[in-house]
PDB file of C-alpha atoms and ligand atoms in Angstrom:
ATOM      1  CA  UNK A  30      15.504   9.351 -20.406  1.00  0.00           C
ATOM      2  CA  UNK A  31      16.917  11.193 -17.525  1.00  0.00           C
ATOM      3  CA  UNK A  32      15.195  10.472 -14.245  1.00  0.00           C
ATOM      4  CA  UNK A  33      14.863  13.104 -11.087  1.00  0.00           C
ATOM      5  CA  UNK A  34      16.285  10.638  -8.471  1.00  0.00           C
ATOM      6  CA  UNK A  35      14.683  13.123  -5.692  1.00  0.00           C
ATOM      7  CA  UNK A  36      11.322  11.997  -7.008  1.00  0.00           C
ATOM      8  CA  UNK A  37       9.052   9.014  -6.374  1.00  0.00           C
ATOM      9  CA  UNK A  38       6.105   7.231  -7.109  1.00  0.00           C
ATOM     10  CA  UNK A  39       3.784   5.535  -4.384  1.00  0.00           C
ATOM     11  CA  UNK A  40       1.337   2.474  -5.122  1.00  0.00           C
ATOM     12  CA  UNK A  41      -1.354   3.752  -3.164  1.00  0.00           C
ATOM     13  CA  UNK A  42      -4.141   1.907  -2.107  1.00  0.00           C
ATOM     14  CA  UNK A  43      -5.964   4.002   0.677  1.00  0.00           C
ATOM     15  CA  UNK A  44      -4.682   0.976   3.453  1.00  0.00           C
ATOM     16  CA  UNK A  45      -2.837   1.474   6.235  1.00  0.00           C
ATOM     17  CA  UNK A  46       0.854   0.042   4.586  1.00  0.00           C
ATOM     18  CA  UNK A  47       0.686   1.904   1.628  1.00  0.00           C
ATOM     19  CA  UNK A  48      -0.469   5.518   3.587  1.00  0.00           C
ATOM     20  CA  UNK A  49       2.631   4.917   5.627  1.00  0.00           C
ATOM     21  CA  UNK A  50       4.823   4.518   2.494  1.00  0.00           C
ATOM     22  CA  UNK A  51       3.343   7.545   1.262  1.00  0.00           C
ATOM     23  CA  UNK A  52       4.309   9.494   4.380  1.00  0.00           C
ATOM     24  CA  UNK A  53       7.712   7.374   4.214  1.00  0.00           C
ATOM     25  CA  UNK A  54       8.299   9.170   0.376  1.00  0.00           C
ATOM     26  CA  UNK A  55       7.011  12.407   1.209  1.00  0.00           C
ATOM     27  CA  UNK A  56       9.628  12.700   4.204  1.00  0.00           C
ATOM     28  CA  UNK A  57      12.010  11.434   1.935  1.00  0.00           C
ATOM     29  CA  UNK A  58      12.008  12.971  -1.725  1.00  0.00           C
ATOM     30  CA  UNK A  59      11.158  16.357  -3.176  1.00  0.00           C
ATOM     31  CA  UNK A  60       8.421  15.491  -5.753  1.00  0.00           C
ATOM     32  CA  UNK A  61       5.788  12.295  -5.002  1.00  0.00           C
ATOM     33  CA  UNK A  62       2.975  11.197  -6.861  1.00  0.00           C
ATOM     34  CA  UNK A  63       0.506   8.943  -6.819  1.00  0.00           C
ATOM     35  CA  UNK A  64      -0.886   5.883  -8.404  1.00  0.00           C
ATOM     36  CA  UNK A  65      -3.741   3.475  -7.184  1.00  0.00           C
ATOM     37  CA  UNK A  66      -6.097   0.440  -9.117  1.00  0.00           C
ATOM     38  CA  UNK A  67      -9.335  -0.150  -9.455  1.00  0.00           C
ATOM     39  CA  UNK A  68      -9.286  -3.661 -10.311  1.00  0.00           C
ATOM     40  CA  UNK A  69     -13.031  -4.427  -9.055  1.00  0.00           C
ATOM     41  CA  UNK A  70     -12.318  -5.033  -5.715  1.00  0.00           C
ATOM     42  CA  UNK A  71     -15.471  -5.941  -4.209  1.00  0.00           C
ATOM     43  CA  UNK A  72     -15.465  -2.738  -2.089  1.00  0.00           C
ATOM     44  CA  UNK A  73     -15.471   0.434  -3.574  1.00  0.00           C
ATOM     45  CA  UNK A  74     -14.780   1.747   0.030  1.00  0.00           C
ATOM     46  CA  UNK A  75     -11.077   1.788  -0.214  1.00  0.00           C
ATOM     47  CA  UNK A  76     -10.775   3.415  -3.345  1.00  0.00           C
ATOM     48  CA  UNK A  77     -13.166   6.285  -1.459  1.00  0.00           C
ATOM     49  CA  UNK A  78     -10.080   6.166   1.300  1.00  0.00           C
ATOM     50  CA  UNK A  79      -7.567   6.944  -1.303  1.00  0.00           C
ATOM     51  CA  UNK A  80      -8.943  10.289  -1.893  1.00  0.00           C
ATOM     52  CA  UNK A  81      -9.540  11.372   1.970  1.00  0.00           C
ATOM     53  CA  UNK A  82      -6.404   9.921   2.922  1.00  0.00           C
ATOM     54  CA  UNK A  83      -4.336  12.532   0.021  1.00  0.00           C
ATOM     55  CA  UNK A  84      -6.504  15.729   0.796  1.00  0.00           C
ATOM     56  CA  UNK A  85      -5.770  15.000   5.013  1.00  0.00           C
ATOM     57  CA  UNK A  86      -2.211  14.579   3.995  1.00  0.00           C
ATOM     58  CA  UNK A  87      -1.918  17.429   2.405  1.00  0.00           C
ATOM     59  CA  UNK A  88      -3.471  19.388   5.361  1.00  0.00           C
ATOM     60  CA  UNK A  89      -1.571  18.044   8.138  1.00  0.00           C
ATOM     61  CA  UNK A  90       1.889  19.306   7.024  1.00  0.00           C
ATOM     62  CA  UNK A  91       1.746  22.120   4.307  1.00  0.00           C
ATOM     63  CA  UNK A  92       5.700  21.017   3.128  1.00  0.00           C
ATOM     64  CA  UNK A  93       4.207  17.504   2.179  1.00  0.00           C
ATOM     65  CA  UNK A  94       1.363  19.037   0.691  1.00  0.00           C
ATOM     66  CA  UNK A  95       3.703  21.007  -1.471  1.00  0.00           C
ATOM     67  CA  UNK A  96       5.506  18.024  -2.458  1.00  0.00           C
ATOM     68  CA  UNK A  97       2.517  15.710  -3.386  1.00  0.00           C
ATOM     69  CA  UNK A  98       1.844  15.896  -6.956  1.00  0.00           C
ATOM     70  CA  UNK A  99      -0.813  14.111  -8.985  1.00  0.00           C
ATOM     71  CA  UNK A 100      -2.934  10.705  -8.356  1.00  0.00           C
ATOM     72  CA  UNK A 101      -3.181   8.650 -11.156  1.00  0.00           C
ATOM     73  CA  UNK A 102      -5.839   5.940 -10.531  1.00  0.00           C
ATOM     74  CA  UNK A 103      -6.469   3.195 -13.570  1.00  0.00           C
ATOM     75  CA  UNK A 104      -8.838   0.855 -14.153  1.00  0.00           C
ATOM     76  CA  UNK A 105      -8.034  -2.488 -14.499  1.00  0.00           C
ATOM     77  CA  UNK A 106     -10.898  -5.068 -15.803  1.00  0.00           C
ATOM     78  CA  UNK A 107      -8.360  -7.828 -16.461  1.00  0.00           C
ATOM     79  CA  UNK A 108      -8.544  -9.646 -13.295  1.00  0.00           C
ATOM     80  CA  UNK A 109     -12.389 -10.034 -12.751  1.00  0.00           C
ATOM     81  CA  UNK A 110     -12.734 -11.124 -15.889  1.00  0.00           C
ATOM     82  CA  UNK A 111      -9.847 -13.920 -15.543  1.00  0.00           C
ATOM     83  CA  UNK A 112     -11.794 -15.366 -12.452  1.00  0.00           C
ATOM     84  CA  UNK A 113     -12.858 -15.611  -9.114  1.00  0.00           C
ATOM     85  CA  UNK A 114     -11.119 -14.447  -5.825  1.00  0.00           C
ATOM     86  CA  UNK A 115     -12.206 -13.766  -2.396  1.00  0.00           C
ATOM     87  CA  UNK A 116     -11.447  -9.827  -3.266  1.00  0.00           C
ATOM     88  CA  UNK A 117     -12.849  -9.516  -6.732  1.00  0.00           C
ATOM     89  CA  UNK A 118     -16.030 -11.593  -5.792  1.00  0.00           C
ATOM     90  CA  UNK A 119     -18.227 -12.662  -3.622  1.00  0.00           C
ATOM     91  CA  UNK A 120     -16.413 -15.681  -2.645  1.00  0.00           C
ATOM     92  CA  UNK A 121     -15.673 -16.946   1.317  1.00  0.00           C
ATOM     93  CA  UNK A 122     -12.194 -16.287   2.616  1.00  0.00           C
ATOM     94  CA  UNK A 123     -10.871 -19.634   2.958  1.00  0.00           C
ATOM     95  CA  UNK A 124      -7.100 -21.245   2.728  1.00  0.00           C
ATOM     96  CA  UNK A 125      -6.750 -22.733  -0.937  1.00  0.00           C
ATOM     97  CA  UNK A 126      -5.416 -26.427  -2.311  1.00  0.00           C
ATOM     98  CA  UNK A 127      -2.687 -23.938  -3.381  1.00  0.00           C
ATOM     99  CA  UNK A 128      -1.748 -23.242   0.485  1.00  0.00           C
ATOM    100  CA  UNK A 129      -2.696 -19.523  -0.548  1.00  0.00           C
ATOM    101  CA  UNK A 130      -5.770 -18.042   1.022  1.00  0.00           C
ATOM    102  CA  UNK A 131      -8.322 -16.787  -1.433  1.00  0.00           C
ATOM    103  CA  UNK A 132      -7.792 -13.417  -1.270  1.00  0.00           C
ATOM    104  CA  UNK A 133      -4.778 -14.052  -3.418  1.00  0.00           C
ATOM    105  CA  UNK A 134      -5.582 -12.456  -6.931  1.00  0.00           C
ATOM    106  CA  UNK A 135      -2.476 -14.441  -8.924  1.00  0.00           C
ATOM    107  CA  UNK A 136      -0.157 -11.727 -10.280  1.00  0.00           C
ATOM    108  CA  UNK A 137      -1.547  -8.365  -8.898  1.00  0.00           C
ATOM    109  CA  UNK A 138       1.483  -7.002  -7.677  1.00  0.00           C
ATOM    110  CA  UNK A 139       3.456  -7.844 -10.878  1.00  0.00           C
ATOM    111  CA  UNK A 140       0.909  -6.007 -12.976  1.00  0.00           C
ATOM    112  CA  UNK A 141       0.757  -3.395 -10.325  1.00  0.00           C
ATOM    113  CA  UNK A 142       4.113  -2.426 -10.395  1.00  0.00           C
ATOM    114  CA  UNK A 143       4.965  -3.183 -14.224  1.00  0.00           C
ATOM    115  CA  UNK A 144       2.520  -0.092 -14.534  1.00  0.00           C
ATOM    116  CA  UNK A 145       3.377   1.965 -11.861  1.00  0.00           C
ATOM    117  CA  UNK A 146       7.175   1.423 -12.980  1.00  0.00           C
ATOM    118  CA  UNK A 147       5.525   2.530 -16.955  1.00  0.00           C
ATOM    119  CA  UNK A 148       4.253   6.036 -15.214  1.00  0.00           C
ATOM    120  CA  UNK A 149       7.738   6.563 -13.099  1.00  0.00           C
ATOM    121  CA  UNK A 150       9.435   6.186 -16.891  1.00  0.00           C
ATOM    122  CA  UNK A 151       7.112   8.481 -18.628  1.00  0.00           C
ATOM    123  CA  UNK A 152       7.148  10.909 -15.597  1.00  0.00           C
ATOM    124  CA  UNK A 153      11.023  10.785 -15.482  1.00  0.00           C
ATOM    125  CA  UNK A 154      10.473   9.131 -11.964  1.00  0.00           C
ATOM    126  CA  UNK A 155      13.426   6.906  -9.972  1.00  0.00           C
ATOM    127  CA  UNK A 156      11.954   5.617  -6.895  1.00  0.00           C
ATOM    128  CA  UNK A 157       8.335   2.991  -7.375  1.00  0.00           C
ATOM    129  CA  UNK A 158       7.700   3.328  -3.227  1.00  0.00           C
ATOM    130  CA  UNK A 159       5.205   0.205  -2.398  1.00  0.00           C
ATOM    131  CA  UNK A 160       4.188  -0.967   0.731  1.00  0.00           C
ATOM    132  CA  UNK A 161       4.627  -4.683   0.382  1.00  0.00           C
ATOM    133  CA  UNK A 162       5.691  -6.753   3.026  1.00  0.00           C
ATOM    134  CA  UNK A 163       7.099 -10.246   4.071  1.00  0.00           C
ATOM    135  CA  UNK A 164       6.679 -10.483   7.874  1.00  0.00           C
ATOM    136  CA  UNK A 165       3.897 -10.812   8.717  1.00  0.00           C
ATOM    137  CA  UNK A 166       1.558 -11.160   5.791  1.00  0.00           C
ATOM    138  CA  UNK A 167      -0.557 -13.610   4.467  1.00  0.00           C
ATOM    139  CA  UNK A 168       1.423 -16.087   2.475  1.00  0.00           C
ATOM    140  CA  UNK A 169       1.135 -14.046  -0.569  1.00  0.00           C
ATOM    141  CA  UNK A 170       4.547 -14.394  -2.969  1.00  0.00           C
ATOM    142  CA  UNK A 171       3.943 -11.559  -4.944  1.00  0.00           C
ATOM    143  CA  UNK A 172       4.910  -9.875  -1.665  1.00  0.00           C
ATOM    144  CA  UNK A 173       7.936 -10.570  -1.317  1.00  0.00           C
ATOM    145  CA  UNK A 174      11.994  -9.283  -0.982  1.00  0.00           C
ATOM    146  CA  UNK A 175      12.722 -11.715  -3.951  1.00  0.00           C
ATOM    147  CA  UNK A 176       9.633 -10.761  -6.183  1.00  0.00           C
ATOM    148  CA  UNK A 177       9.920  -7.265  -6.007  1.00  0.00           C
ATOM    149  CA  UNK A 178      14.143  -7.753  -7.025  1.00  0.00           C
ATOM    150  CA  UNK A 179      13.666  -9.315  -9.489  1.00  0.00           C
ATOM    151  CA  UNK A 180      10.857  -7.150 -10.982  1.00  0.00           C
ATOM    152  CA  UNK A 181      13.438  -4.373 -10.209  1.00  0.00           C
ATOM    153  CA  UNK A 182      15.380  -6.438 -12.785  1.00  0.00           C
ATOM    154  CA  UNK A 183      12.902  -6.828 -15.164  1.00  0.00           C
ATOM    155  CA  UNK A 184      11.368  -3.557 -15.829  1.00  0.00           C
ATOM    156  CA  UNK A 185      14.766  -2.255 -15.790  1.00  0.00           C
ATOM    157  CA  UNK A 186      15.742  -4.807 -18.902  1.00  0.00           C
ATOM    158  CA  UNK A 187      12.622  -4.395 -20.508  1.00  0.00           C
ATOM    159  CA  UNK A 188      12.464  -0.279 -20.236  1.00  0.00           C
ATOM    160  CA  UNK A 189      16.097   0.300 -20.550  1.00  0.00           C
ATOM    161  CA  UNK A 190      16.100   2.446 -17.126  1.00  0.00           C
ATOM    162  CA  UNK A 191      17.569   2.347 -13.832  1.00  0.00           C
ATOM    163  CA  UNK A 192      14.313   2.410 -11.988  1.00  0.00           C
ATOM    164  CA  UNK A 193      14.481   1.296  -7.747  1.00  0.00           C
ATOM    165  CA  UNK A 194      11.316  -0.172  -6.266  1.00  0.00           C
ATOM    166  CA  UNK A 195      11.872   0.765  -2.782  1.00  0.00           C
ATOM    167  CA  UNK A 196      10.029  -1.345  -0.580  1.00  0.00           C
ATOM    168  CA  UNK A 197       9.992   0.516   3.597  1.00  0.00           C
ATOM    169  CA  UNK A 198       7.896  -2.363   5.317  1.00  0.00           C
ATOM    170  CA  UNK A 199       9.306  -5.382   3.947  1.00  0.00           C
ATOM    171  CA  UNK A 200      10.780  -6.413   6.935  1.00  0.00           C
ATOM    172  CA  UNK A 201       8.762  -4.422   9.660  1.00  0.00           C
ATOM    173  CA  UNK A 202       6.413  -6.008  11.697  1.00  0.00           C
ATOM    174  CA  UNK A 203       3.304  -4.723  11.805  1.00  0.00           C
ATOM    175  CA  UNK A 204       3.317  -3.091  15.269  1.00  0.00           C
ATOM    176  CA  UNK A 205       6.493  -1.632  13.567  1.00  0.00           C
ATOM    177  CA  UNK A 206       4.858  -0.158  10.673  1.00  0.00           C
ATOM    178  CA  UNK A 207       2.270   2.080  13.185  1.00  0.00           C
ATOM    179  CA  UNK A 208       5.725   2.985  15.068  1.00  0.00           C
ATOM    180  CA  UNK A 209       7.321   4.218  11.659  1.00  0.00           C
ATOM    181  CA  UNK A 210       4.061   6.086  11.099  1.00  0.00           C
ATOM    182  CA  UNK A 211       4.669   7.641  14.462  1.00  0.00           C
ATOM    183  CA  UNK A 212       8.014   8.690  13.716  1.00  0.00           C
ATOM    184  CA  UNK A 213       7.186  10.344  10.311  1.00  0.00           C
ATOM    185  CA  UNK A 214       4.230  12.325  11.144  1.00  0.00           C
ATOM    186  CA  UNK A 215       3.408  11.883  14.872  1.00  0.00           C
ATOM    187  CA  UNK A 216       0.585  11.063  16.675  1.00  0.00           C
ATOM    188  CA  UNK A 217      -1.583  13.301  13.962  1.00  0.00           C
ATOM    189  CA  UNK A 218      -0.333  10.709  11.361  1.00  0.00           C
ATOM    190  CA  UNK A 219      -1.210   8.077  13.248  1.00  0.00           C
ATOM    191  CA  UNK A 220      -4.936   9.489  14.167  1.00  0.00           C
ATOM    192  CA  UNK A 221      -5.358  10.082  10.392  1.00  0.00           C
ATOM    193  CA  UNK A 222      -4.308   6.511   9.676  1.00  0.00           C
ATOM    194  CA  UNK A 223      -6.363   5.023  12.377  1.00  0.00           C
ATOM    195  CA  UNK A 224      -9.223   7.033  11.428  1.00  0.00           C
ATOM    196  CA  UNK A 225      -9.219   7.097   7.321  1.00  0.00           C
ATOM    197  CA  UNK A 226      -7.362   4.232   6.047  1.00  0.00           C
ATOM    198  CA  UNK A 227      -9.079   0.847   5.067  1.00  0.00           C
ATOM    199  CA  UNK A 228      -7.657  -2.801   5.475  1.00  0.00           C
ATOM    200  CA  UNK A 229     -11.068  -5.124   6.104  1.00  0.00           C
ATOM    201  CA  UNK A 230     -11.649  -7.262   3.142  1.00  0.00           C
ATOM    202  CA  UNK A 231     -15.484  -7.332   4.054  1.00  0.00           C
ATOM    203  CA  UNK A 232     -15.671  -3.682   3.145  1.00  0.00           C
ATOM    204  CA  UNK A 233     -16.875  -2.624   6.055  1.00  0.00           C
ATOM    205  CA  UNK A 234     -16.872   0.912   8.060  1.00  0.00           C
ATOM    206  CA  UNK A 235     -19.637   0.544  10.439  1.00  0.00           C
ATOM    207  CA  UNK A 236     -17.748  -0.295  13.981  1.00  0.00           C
ATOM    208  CA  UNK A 237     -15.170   1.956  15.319  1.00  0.00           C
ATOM    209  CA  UNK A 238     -12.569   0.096  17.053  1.00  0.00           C
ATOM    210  CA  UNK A 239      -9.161   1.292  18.645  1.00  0.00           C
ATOM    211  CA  UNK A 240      -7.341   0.071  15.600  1.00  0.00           C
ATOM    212  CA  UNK A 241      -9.822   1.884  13.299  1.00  0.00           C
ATOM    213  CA  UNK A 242     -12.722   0.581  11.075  1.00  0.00           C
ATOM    214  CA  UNK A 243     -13.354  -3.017  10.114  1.00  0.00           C
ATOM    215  CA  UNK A 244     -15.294  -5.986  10.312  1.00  0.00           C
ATOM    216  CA  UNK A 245     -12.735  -7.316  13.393  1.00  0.00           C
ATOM    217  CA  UNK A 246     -12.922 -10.546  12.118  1.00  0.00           C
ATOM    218  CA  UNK A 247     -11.696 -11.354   8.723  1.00  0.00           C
ATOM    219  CA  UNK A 248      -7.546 -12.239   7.766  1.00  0.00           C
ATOM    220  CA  UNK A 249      -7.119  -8.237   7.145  1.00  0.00           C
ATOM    221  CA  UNK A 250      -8.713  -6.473  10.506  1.00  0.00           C
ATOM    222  CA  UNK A 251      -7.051  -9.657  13.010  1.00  0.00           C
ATOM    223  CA  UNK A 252      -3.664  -8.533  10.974  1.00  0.00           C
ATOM    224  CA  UNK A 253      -4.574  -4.260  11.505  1.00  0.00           C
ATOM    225  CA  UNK A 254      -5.722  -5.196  15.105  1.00  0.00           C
ATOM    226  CA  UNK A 255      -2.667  -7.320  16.519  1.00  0.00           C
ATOM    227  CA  UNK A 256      -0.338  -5.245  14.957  1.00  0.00           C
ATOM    228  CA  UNK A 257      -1.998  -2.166  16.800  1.00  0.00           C
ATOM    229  CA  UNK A 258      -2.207  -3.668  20.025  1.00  0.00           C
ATOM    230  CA  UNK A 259       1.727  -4.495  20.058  1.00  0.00           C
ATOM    231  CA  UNK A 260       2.241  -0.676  18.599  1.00  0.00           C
ATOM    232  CA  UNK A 261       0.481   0.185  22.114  1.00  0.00           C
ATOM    233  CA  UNK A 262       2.055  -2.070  23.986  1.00  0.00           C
ATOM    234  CA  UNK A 263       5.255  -0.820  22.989  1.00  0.00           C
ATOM    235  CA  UNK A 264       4.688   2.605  22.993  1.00  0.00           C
ATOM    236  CA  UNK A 265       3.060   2.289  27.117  1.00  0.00           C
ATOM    237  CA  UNK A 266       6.504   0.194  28.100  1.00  0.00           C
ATOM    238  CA  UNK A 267       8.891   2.843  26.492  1.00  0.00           C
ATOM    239  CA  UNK A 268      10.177   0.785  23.606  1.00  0.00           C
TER     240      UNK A 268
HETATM  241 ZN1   ZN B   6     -12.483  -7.122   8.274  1.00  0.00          ZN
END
């Protein structure tokens, strides 16, 4: 099957990482859609995200709303029902025996982007855009430069295609990531990522703080929150 190499597909999740990727393909390539998971995360709040975060996209610049194409979201029982994590249930955020914190649902991203790379095929899709990233993250493997190459391999093998999983972040701090944000779509994009996108694994939207919405204290919103403040801190020095 012939694939449009001027098209992409973007894991989308509604978070901050994967809303910059998003504005990262639709700067980039002619035709983007969209795929996302409901896999029972324990908040439903960031699959409500997903769908504020395309519409505002597609009104703050009318060429990327042309581009943006449609959102595929699938439901995904299989990893409640294999067993508990700190995002799937109401279990404490805690470092595991494992050296993994418990928000670590073993094999997401593989199944993730084994399906999202099974839409780019049947689409006739080239690039799987997702915003995982290996500085500064939390531990998890599936995350990382190595994983994602050799998934690249292995959907490739196993679907007989020259697919690319094109990861932007992967080496980008996280005070980075709000910079590249800046450069894509300005300080609108940045407003509408500070303002729309979720990150907090507690789920919660009830206190509005510079960085945006969160619980300020769990793994995700100290990540969002540091990361913001060096964005800041760059942008007042100049750098
Ligand atoms: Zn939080």
């Amino acid at each position: 099957m012939e694939h449009t190499t001027d098209s992409a597909l973007v894991v989308f999740s509604g978070g901050q990482d994967s809303a910059t990727c998003l504005a990262w393909a639709l700067s980039r390539f002619g035709r983007v859609e969209t795929m996302g998971f409901d896999y029972g995360q324990r908040h439903a709040v960031e699959l409500a995200c997903r769908t504020e975060v395309l519409a505002r996209l597609r009104a703050l610049s009318p060429p990327w709303g042309t581009k943006l194409g449609p959102d595929t979201l699938l439901t995904l029982d299989a990893f409640q029902q294999l067993g508990e994590t700190a995002l799937t249930h109401d279990v404490e955020i805690t470092m595991t025996a494992s050296g993994l914190p418990s928000t670590f649902v073993p094999g997401r991203n593989l199944i993730f982007l084994t399906l999202a790379a099974a839409q780019a095929y049947r689409r006739g899709i080239k690039h799987i855009v997702t915003g995982v990233c290996e500085t500064d993250f939390s531990g998890y493997p599936d995350c990382r430069d190595d994983t994602m190459k050799a998934l690249q391999v292995a959907v490739n093998l196993g679907m007989q295609a020259r697919l690319v999983i094109d990861t932007p972040l992967m080496w980008l701090t996280k005070a980075q990531t709000w910079g590249l944000a800046h450069d894509l779509g300005g300080q609108a994009l940045v407003e509408l990522i500070l303002e729309h996108t979720h990150t907090c694994y507690q789920g919660s939207r009830g206190t509005r703080h510079a960085w945006g919405y969160g619980c300020g204290a769990c793994p995700a919103c100290e990540l969002r929150a540091a990361g913001y403040a060096g964005y800041r801190e760059r942008s007042a020095s100049g750098g």
